[in-house]
Short mmCIF file of C-alpha atoms in Angstrom, two decimals:
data_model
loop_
_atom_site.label_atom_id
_atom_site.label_comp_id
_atom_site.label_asym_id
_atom_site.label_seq_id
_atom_site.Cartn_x
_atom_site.Cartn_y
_atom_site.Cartn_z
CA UNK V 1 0.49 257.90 271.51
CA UNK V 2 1.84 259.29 274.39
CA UNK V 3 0.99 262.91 276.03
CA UNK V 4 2.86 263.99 279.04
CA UNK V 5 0.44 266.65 281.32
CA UNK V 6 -0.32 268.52 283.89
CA UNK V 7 -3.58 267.16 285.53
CA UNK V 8 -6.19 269.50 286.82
CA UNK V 9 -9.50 268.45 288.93
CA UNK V 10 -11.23 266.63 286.18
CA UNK V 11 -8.72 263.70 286.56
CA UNK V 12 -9.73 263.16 289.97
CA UNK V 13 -11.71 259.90 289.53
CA UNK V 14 -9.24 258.58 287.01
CA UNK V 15 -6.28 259.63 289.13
CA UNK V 16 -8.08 257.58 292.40
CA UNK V 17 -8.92 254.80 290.03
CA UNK V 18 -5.45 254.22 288.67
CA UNK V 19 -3.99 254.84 292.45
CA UNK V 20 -6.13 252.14 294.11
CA UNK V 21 -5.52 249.30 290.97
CA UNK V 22 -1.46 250.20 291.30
CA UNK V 23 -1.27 250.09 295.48
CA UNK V 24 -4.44 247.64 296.55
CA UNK V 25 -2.16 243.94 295.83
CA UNK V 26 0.84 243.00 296.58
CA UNK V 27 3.27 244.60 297.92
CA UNK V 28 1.25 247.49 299.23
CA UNK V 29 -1.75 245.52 299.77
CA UNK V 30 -3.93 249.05 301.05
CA UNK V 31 -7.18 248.85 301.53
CA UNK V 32 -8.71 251.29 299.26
CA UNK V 33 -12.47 249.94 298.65
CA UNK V 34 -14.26 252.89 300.40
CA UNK V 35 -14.25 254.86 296.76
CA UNK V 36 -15.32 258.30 299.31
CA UNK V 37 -12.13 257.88 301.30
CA UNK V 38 -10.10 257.26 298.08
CA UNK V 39 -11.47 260.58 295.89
CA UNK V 40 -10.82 262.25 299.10
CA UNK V 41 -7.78 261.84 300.01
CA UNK V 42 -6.53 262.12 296.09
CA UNK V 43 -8.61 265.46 296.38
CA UNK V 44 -6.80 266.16 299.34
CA UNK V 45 -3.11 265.47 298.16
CA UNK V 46 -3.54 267.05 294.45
CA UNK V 47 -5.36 269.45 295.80
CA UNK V 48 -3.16 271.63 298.65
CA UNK V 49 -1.33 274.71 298.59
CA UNK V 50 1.25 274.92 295.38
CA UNK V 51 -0.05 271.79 294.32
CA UNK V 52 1.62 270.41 291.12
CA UNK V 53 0.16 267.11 289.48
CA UNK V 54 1.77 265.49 286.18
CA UNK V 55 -0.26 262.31 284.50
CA UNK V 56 0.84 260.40 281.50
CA UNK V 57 -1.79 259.36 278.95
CA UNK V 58 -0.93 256.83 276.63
CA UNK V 59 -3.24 256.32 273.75
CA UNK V 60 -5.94 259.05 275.80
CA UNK V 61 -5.87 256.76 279.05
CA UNK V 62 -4.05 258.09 282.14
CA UNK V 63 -1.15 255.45 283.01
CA UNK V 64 1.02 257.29 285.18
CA UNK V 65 0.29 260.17 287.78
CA UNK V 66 2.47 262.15 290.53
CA UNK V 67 0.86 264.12 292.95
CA UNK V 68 2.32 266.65 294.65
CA UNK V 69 3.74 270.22 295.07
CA UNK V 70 5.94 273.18 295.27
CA UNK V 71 7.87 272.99 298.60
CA UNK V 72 9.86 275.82 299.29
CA UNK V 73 13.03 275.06 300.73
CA UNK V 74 16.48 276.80 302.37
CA UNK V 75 18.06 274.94 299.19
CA UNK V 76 15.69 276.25 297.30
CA UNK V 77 12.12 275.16 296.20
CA UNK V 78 11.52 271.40 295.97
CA UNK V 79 9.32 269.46 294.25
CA UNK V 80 7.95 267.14 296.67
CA UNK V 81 5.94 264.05 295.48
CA UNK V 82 3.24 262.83 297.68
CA UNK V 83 1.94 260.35 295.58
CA UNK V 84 3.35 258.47 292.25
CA UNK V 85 2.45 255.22 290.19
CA UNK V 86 2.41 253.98 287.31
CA UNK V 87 -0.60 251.43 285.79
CA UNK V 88 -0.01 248.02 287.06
CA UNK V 89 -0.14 246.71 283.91
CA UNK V 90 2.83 249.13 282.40
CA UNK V 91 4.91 248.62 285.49
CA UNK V 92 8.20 247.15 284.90
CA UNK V 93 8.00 248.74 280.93
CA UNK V 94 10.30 251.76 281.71
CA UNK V 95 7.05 254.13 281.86
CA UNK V 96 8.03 254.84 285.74
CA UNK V 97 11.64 255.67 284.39
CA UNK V 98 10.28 257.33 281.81
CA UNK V 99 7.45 259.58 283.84
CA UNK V 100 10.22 260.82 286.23
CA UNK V 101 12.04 261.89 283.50
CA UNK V 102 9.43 263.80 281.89
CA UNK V 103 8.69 265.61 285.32
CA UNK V 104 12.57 266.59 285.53
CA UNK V 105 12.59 268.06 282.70
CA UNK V 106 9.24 270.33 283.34
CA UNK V 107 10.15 271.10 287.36
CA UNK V 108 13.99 272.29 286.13
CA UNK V 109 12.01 274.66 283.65
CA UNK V 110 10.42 275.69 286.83
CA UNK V 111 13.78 276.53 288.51
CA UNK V 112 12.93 274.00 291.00
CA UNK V 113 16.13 272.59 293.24
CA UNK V 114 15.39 269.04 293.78
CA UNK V 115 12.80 266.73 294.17
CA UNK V 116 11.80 264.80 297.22
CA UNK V 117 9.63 261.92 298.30
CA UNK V 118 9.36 259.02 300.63
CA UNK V 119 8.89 255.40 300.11
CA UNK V 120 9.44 252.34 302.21
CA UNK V 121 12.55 250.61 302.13
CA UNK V 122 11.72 247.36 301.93
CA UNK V 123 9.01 247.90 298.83
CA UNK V 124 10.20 247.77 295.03
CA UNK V 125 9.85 251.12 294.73
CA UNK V 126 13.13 251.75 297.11
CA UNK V 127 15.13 250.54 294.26
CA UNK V 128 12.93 252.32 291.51
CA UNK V 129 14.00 255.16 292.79
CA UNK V 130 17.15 254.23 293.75
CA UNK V 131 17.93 253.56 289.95
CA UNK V 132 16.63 256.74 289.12
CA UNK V 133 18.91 258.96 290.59
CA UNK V 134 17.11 259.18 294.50
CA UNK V 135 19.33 258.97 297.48
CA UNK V 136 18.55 257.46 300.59
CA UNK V 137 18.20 260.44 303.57
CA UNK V 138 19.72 258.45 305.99
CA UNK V 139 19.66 261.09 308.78
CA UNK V 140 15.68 261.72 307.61
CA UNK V 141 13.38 259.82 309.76
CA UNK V 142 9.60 259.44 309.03
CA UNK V 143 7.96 259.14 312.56
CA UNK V 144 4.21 258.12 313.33
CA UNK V 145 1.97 257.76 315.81
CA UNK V 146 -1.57 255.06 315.67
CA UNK V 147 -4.36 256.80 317.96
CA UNK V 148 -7.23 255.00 315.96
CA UNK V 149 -7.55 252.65 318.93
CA UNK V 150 -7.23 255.44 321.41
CA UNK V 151 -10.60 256.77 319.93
CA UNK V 152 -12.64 253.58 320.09
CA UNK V 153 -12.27 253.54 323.60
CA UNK V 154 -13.54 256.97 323.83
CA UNK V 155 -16.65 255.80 322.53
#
């Protein structure tokens, strides 16, 4: 059985659970044993301003989640997803496909424009999306700066 929701704070360690089994092997490989850092940071993204979190529970366990939120927009308000996955052991099932439809459907009710995320190009998900109706920005660059070694020095 299948129940497509909208997740508030009690899904928090199920959320970080499901997040760290889908992107801790290959081909993310993150390092997310410090469980702290993990609810954190899932507190953190679920948790800002116009925040909007979906989670699929199949037979009462959460299998899917998208994190994110309302974006507004010069297009209009966006839907922007910070965070998505799907249970590694449903991945490849059409659950993903599946998910993203189900959020569609429920951010159009919401007279939301689009939706947006990033994603690396050279990771499976590039061509998840890709199949699901995602264009590549071409023009949009994501830019970042390492500093972590910066501060050991200060030390």
């Amino acid at each position: 059985m299948e129940n497509f929701i909208e997740l508030d704070s009690s899904y928090i360690e199920e959320a970080a659970q499901l997040y760290r089994e889908a992107f801790s092997s290959e081909p993310w490989n993150d390092d997310w044993s410090d469980k702290k850092t993990l609810i954190e940071y899932i507190k953190e993204v679920s948790g800002a301003y116009n925040a909007l979190n979906f989670g699929l529970l199949i037979d009462g366990k959460l299998a899917a989640i998208s994190l994110g939120g309302i974006r507004h927009w010069w297009e209009g308000p966006n839907y922007n997803i910070d965070e998505f996955c799907v249970s590694k052991e449903l991945q490849g099932k059409g659950i993903g496909s599946h998910f993203l439809t189900l959020i569609e459907n429920e951010v159009t009710k919401r007279g939301v424009a689009g939706i947006f995320l990033q994603t690396n190009i050279d990771k499976p998900s590039f061509k998840f999306y890709a199949k699901n109706g995602f264009t590549n920005l071409e023009k949009h660059v994501s830019l970042f700066k390492s500093i972590k070694s910066r501060q050991k020095n200060k030390c």
